[in-house]
XYZ file of C-alpha atoms in Angstrom:
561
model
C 236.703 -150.636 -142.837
C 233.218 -150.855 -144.543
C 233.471 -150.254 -148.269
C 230.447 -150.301 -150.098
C 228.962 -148.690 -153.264
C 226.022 -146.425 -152.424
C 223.562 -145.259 -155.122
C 220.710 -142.866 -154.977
C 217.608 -143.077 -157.012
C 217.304 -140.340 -159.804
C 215.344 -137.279 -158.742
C 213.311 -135.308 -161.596
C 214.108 -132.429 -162.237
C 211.158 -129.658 -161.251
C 212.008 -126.383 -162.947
C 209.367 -123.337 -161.550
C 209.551 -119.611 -161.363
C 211.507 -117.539 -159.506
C 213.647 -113.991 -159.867
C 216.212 -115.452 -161.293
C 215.180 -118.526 -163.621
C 214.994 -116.848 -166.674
C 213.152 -119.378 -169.399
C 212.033 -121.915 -166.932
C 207.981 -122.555 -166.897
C 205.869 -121.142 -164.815
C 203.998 -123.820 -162.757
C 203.681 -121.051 -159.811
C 200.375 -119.960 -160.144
C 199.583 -116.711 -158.258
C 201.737 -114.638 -156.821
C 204.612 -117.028 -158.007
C 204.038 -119.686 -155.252
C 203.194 -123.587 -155.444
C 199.683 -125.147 -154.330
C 199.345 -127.471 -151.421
C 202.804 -127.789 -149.818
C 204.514 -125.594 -151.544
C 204.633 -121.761 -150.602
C 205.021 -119.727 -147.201
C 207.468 -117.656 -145.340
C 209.232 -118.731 -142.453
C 211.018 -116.380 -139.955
C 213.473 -117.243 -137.676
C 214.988 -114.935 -134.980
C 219.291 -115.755 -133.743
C 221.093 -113.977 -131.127
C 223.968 -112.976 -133.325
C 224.044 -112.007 -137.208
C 227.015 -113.803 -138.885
C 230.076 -112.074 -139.802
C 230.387 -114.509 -143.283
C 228.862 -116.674 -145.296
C 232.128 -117.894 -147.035
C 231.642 -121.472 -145.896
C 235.502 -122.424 -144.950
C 235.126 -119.436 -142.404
C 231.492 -120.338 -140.719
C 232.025 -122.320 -137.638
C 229.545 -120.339 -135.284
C 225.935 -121.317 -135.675
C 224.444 -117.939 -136.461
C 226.124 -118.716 -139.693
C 226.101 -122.177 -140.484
C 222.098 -122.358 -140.046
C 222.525 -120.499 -143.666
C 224.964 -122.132 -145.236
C 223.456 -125.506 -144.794
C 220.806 -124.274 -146.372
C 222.464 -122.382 -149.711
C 225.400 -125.033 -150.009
C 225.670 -128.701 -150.411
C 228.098 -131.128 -149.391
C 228.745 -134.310 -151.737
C 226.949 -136.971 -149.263
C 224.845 -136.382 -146.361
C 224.920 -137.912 -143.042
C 222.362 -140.028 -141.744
C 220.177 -139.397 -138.715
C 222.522 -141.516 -136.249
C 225.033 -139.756 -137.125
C 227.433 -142.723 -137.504
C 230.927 -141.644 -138.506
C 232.592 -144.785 -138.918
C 231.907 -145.860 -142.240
C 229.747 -144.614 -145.203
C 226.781 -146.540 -143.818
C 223.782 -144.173 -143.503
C 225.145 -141.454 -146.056
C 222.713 -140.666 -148.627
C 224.212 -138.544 -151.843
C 224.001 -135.196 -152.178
C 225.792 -133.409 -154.985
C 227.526 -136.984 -155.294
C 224.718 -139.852 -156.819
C 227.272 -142.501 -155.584
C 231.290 -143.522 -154.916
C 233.137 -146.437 -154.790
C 236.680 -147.245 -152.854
C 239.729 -148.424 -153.929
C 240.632 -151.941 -153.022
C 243.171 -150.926 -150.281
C 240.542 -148.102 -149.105
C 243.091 -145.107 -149.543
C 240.957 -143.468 -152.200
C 237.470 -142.958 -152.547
C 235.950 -141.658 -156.378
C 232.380 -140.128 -156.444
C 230.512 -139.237 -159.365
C 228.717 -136.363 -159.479
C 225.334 -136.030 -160.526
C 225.024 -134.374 -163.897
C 221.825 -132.597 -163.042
C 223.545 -130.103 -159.992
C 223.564 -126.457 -161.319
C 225.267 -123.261 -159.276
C 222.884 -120.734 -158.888
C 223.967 -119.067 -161.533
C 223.175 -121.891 -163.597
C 227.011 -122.903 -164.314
C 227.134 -127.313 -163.598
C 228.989 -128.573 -161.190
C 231.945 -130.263 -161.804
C 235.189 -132.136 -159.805
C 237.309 -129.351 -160.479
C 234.992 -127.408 -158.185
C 235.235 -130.399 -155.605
C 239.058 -129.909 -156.328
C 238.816 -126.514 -155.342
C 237.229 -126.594 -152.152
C 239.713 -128.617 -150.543
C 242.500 -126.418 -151.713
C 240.747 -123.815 -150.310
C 239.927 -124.992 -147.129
C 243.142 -126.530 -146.838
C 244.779 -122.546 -147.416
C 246.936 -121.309 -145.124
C 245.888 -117.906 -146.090
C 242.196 -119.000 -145.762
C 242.710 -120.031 -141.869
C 239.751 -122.321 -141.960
C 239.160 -123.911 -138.479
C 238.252 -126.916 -140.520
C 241.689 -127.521 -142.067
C 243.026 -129.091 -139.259
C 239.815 -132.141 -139.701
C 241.359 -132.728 -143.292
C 244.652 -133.745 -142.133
C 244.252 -137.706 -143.219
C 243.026 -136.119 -147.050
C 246.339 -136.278 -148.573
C 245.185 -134.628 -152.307
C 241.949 -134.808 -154.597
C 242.184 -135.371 -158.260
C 240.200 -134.844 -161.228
C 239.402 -138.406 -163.155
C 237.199 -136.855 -165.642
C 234.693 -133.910 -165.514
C 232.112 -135.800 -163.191
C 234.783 -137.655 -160.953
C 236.625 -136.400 -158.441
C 238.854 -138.433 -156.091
C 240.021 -138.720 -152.498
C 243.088 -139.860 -152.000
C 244.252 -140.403 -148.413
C 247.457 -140.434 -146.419
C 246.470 -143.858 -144.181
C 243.459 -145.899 -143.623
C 240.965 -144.691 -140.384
C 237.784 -145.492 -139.287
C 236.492 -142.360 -140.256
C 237.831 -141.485 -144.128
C 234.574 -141.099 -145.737
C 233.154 -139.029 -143.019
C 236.322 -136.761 -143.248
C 235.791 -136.542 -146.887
C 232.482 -135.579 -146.974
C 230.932 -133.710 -143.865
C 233.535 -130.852 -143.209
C 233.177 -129.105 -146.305
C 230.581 -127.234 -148.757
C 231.584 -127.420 -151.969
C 232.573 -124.692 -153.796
C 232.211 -122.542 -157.333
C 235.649 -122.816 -158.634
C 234.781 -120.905 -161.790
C 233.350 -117.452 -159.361
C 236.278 -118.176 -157.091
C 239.612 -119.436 -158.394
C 240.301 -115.613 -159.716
C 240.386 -114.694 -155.777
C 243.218 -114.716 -153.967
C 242.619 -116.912 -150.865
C 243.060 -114.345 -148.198
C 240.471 -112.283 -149.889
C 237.839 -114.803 -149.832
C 236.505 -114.031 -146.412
C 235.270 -110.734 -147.244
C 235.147 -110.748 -150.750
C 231.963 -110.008 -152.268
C 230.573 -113.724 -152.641
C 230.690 -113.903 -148.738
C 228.059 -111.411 -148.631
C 225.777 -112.770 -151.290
C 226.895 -116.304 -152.035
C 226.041 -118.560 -155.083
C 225.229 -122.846 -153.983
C 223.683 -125.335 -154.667
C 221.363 -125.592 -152.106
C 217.852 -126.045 -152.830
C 217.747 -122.621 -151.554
C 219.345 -120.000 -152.701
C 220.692 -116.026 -151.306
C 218.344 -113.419 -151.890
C 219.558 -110.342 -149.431
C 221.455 -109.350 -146.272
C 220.378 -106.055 -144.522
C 223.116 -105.858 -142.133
C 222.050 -105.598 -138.532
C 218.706 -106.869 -139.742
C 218.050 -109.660 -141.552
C 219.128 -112.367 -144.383
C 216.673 -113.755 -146.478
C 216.904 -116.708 -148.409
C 214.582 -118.256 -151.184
C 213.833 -121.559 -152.653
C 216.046 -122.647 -155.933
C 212.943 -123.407 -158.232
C 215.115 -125.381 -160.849
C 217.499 -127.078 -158.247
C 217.592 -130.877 -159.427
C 216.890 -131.872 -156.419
C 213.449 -129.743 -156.388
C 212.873 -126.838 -154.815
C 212.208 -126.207 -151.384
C 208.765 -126.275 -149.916
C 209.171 -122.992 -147.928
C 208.946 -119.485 -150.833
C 211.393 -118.144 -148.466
C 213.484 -117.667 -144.942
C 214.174 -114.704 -143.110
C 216.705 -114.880 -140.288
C 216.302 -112.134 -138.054
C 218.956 -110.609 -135.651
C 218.826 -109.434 -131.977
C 220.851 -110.072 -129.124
C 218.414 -109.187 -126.349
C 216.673 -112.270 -125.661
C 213.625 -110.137 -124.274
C 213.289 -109.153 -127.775
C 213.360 -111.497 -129.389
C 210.586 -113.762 -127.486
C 208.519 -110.124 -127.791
C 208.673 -110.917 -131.719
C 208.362 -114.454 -130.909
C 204.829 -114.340 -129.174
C 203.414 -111.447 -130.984
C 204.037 -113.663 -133.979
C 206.262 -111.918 -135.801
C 208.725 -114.611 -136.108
C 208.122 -118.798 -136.480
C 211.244 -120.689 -134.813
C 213.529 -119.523 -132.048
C 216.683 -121.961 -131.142
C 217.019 -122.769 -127.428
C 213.979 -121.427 -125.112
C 214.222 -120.445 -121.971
C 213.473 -122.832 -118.931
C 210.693 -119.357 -117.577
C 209.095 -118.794 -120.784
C 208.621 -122.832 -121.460
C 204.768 -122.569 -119.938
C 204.279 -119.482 -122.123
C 204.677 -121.236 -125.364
C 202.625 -124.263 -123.979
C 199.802 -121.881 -122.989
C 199.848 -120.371 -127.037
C 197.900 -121.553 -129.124
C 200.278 -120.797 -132.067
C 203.405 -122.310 -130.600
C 204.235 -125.308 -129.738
C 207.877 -126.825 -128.284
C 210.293 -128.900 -130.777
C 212.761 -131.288 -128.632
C 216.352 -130.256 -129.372
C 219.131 -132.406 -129.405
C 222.457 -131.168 -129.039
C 226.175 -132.203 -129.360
C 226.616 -129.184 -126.943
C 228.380 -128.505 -123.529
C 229.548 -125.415 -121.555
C 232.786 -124.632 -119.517
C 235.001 -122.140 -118.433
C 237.810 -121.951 -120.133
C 241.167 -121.331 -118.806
C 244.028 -119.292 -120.430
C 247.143 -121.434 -119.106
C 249.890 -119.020 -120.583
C 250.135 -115.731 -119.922
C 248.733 -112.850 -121.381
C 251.075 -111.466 -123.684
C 254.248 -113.661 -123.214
C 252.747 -117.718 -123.551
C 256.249 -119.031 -123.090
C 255.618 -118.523 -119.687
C 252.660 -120.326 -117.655
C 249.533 -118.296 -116.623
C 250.291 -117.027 -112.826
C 247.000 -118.448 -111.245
C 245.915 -121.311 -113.933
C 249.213 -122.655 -115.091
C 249.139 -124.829 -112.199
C 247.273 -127.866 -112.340
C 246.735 -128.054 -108.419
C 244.821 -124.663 -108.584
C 242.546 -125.664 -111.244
C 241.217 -128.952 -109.645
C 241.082 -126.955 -106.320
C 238.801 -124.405 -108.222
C 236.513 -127.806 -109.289
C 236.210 -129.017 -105.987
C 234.968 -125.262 -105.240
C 232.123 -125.366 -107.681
C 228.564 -126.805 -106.630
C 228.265 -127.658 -110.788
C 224.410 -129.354 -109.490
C 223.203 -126.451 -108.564
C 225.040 -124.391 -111.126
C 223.149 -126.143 -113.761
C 219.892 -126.378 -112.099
C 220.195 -122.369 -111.743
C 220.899 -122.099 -115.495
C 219.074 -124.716 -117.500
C 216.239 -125.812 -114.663
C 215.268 -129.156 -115.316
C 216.445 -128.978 -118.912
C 220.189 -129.195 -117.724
C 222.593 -131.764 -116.356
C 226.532 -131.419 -115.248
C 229.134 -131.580 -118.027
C 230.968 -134.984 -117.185
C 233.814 -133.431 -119.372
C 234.711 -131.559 -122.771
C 231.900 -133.371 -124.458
C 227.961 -134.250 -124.200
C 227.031 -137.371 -122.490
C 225.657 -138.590 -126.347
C 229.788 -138.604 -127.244
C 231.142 -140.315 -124.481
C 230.846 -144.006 -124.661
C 231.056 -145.142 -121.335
C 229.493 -142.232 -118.780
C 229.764 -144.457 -115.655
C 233.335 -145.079 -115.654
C 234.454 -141.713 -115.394
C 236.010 -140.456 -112.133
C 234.830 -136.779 -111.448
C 236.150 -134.545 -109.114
C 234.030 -134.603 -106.059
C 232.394 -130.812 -104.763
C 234.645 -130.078 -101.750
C 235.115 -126.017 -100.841
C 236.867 -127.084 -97.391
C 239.462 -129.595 -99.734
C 239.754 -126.745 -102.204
C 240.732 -124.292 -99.455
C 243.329 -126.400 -97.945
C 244.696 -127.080 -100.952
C 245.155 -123.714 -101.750
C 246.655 -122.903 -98.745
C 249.018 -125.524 -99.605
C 250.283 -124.129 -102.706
C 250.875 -120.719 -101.144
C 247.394 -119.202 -102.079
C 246.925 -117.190 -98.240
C 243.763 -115.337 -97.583
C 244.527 -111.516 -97.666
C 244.198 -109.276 -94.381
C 241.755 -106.811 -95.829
C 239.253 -108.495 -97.607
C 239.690 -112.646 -97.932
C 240.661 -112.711 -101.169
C 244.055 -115.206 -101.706
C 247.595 -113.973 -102.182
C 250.854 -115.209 -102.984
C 254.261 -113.207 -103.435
C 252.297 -110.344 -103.960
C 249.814 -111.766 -106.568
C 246.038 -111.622 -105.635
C 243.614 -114.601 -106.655
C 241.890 -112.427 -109.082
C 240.720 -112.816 -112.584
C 238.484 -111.334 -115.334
C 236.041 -114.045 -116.253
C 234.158 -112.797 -119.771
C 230.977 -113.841 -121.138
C 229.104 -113.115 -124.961
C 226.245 -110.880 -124.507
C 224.143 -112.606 -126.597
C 224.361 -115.649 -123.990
C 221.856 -115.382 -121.350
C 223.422 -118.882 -120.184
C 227.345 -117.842 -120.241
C 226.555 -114.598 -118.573
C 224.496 -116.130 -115.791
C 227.256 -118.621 -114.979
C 229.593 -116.024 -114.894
C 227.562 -114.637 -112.439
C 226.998 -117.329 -110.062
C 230.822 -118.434 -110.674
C 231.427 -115.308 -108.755
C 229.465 -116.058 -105.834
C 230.553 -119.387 -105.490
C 234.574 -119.016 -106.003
C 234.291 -116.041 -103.618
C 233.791 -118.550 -100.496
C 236.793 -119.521 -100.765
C 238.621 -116.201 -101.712
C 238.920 -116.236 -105.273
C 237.787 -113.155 -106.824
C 235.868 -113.030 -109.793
C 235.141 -110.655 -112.139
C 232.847 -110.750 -114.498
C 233.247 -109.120 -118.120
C 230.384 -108.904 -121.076
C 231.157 -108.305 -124.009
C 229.359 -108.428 -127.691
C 230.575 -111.342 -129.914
C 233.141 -109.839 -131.641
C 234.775 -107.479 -129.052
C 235.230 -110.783 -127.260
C 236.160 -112.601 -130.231
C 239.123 -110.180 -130.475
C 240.238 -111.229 -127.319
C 240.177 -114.416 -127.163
C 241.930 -115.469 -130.591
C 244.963 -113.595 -129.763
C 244.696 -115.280 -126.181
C 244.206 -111.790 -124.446
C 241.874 -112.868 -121.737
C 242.391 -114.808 -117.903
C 239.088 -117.025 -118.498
C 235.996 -116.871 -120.241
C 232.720 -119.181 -120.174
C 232.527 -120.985 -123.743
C 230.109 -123.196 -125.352
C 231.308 -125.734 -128.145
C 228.886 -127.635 -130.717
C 230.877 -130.236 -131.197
C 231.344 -132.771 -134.519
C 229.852 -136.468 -134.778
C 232.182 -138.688 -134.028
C 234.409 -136.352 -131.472
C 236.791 -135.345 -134.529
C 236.389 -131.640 -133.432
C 238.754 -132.367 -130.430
C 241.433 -132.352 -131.881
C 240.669 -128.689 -132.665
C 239.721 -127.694 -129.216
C 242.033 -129.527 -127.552
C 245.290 -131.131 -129.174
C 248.248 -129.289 -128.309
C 248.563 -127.361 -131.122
C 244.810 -126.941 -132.177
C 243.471 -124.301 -134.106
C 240.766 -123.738 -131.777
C 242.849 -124.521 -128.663
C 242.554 -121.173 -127.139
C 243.445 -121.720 -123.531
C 246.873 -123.143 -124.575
C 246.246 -126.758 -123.140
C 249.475 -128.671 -123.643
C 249.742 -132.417 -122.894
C 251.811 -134.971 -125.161
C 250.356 -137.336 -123.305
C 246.896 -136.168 -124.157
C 247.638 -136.063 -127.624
C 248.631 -139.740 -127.891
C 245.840 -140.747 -126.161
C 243.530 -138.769 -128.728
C 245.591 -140.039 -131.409
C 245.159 -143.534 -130.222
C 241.568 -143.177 -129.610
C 240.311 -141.346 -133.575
C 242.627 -143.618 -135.408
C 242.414 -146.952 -133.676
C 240.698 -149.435 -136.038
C 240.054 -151.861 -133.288
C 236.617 -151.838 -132.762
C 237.180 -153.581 -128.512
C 239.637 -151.063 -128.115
C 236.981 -147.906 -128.679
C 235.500 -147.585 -125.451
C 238.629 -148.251 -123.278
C 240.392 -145.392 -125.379
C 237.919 -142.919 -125.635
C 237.208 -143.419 -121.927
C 240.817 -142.730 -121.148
C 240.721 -139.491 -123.413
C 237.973 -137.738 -121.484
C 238.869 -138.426 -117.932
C 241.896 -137.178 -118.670
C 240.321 -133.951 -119.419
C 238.965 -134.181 -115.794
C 242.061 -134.487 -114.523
C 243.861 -132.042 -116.222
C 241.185 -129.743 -116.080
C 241.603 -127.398 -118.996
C 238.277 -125.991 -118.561
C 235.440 -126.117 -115.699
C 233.004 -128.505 -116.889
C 229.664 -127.051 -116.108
C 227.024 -128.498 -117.787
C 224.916 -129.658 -121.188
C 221.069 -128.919 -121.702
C 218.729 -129.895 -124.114
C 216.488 -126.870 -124.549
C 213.599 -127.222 -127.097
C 213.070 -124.531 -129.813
C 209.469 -123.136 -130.343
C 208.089 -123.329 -133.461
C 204.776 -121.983 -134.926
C 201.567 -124.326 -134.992
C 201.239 -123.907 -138.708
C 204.650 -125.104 -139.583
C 205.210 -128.830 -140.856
C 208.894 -130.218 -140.232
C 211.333 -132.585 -139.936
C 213.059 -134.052 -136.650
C 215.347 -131.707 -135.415
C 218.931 -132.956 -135.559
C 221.733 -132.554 -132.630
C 224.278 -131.337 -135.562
C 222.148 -128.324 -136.825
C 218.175 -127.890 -136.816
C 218.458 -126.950 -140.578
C 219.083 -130.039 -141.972
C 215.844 -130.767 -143.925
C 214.944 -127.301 -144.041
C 213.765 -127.734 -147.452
C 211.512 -130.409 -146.968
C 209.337 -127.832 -144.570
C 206.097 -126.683 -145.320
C 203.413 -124.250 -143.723
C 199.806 -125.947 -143.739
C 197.463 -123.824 -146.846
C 194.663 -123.893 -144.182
C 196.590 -122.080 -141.377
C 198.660 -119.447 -143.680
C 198.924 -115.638 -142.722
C 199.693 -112.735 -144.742
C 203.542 -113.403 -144.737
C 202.678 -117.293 -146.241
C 200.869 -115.613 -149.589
C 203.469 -113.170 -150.831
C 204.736 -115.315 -153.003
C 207.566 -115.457 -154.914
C 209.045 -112.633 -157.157
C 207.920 -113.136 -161.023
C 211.302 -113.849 -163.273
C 212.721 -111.122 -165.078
């Protein structure tokens, strides 16, 4: 275990003009925006609109592309996104912490300067809060289940909270600081917790970001604006707009008529359009990302008892050996995809050639089937056994153009070998509804997954939160347990290793592939590397070239009143 005592150099505090800073000074000039880098709009289009912004209930990115921008955590991660240790962390709410000599508590001081929106300071009873809150039962937080090794958080004084954990792991600080935004204790702590979701703060929410909430038109738009007093100074940017449509048409429409600035994950086809505008130009964009189709291995409505076609182990490899997942990718992502070596990107798994896939084989697949009873029918091809016909309902998100392609060409493929497919799309939350409750045969999901693989015990731990295909394996779960908490540093790739080719084996979910599509971003904006664990991570620090402005750039922001 690294312990060390990290510090971060005082920042002054810049106090300007906006709607809601009563009393500061105004150093706006006209129209309420800064000179040189300071000032602009920027306008981002998403697929999906969030259904929150309570923080403890974000885990999709259509949401937590906002909340990283109106919250704060109480250290930041550093661009390698090393997990191990604090090493890289730079302070955030927290100016610097210190460990305890047996490295089961951690005590950071806040920085005195951090103000709420509303003005209020922040203080460790709010840090207090949070975990109690996303630690709820009544909140259901699908990050609860990462806080496990947190045994409490105390209170020293009003500027020092305290971690206290329940053993010593490789990853403590990490646990202690990346999961959760901290929280207003004195707007909250009136609420009861199973409120908090759609109380009224989830629709207009009060941070510390160096931006703060300005409006949400449902079905239209949020916009957020810089904090002008935030102690850490304001944001470069007057204000954001995040737009909403799920038709991906659309939203390039907007995109090239120049109606909106930044759109996450371009299209393969419309790649030489943005490289032939003069406006645009393409961003790389790393990603912790993969795609698969995931299995439901009870059954619908009674998961004591195994799902009748993907309970069985034997099927599911048989249905990888089916699957040309080359070509499947190539179809997808073009030359901006690759095969999913398991249930992770190939940035997370530590040792890429020693993994043992399962080789593309329809005539294997087929005789294995037969095998296990699965006959092709009389009529039409498609298996049977007792009765039971090799069919399923395989659903997709609309707002996926990816998922709902694979779907697609799922069905063509599994239907050589007489497995019937068929495919379902639904909107976000219609299929959201079914798959929480475990109402559905398959569906093709997409996971963003943690630094440092943590999330996997969500996704994939016998009893994980966000384990919706009902994978059980004790075996797996030792192995996982083995790998996240060994503190043997020769023993991490071996375990690791282990953990995901066991996922081939078992085959939970169809691997199908990762891709690193770039974003396209608007000639006159000036920003930071995009990182793999959310693009809006330095979103503050972005600015629109004076020389290049449009019409949207010199509105300005609102006088105080």
């Amino acid at each position: 275990m690294l312990r060390a005592i990290s510090r971060l150099a005082p920042i002054a505090l810049l106090l300007l003009s906006s709607c809601t800073d009563k009393g500061a000074p105004d150093n706006s000039g006209a129209g309420g925006s800064t000179g040189g880098d300071f000032g602009g709009t920027l306008v981002e289009v998403q697929p999906a609109e969030p259904s929150t912004l309570f923080p403890p209930k974000v885990s999709s990115n259509d949401g937590s592309v906002i909340i990283g921008a109106l919250f704060d955590k109480l250290a930041d991660i550093g661009p390698a996104l090393q997990t191990t240790s604090d090493s890289g962390f730079t302070g955030a709410l927290a100016k610097k912490w210190s460990w305890a000599d047996d490295s089961l508590s951690i005590a950071f001081e806040l920085d005195s300067a951090m103000r709420w929106h509303d003005g209020a300071p922040v203080r460790a009873k709010d840090v207090q809060f949070t975990f109690a809150t996303y630690t709820a039962p009544e909140v259901e937080s699908t990050f609860a289940s990462l806080l496990g090794n947190i045994d409490s958080v105390s209170v020293r004084d009003s500027l020092t909270p305290v971690f206290w954990f329940k053993r010593r792991l490789p990853h403590q600080f990490f646990d202690a600081t990346y999961h959760m935004y901290i929280l207003p204790s004195h707007l909250l702590d009136s609420i009861a917790p199973a409120a908090l979701k759609t109380s009224a703060f989830a629709r207009a929410p009060i941070g510390t970001g160096r931006f703060r909430f300005a409006s949400w038109t449902p079905k239209q738009r949020i916009e957020i604006v810089a904090d002008t007093a935030n102690a850490r100074g304001r944001a470069k940017l007057d204000r954001v707009y995040y737009t909403f449509t799920s038709d991906y048409g659309a939203a390039t429409v907007q995109l090239f008529a120049g109606e909106a600035d930044f759109y996450e994950g371009i299209r393969p086809v419309n790649i030489p359009q943005v490289q032939g505008n003069s406006s645009l130009r393409l961003e790389p964009m790393p990603t912790l990302r993969y795609e698969y189709m995931a299995y439901n291995l009870r059954q619908k409505g009674d998961t004591s008892r195994p799902h009748p076609l993907f309970g069985d182990v034997n099927v599911r490899r048989a249905l990888a050996m089916a699957v040309d997942r080359a070509s499947l990718a190539r179809n997808v992502h073009d030359t901006l995809g690759a095969v999913a070596l398991s249930a992770g990107p190939r940035t997370l798994i530590p040792d890429t050639a020693a993994l043992k896939q399962i080789p593309y084989d329809p005539a294997a697949a087929r005789k294995l089937l037969d095998s296990l009873g699965w006959v092709a029918g009389a009529k039409d091809g498609i298996r049977e056994r007792n009765g039971v016909r090799f069919s399923f309902e395989l659903m997709a998100p609309a707002s996926s153009q990816s998922r709902t392609r694979f779907t697609e060409l799922l069905q063509q493929q599994l239907l050589a070998i007489g497995v019937e497919v068929r495919p379902l799309v639904l909107e976000g939350p219609a299929m959201g509804g079914r798959v929480q409750p475990g109402d559905f045969d398959a569906f093709v999901n997409a996971w963003n997954m943690t630094p440092g693989r943590l999330g996997m015990a969500q996704t994939w731990r016998s009893r994980g939160v966000q384990n919706y295909g009902k994978y059980s394996s004790p075996e797996f779960d030792r192995m996982l347990d083995s790998a996240m908490t060994s503190m043997r540093t020769d023993l991490y790739t071996q375990r690791w290793t282990a953990v995901f080719q066991r996922l081939i084996d078992d085959q939970p979910g169809l691997w199908l592939a990762e891709a690193s599509t770039p974003a396209a971003i608007h000639r006159r904006i000036r920003n930071s590397p995009l990182s793999a664990d959310g693009w809006q991570r330095g979103l503050a620090d972005w600015s629109i070239d004076p020389a290049q402005r449009l019409d949207r750039d010199k509105i300005g922001l609102r006088s105080a009143r």
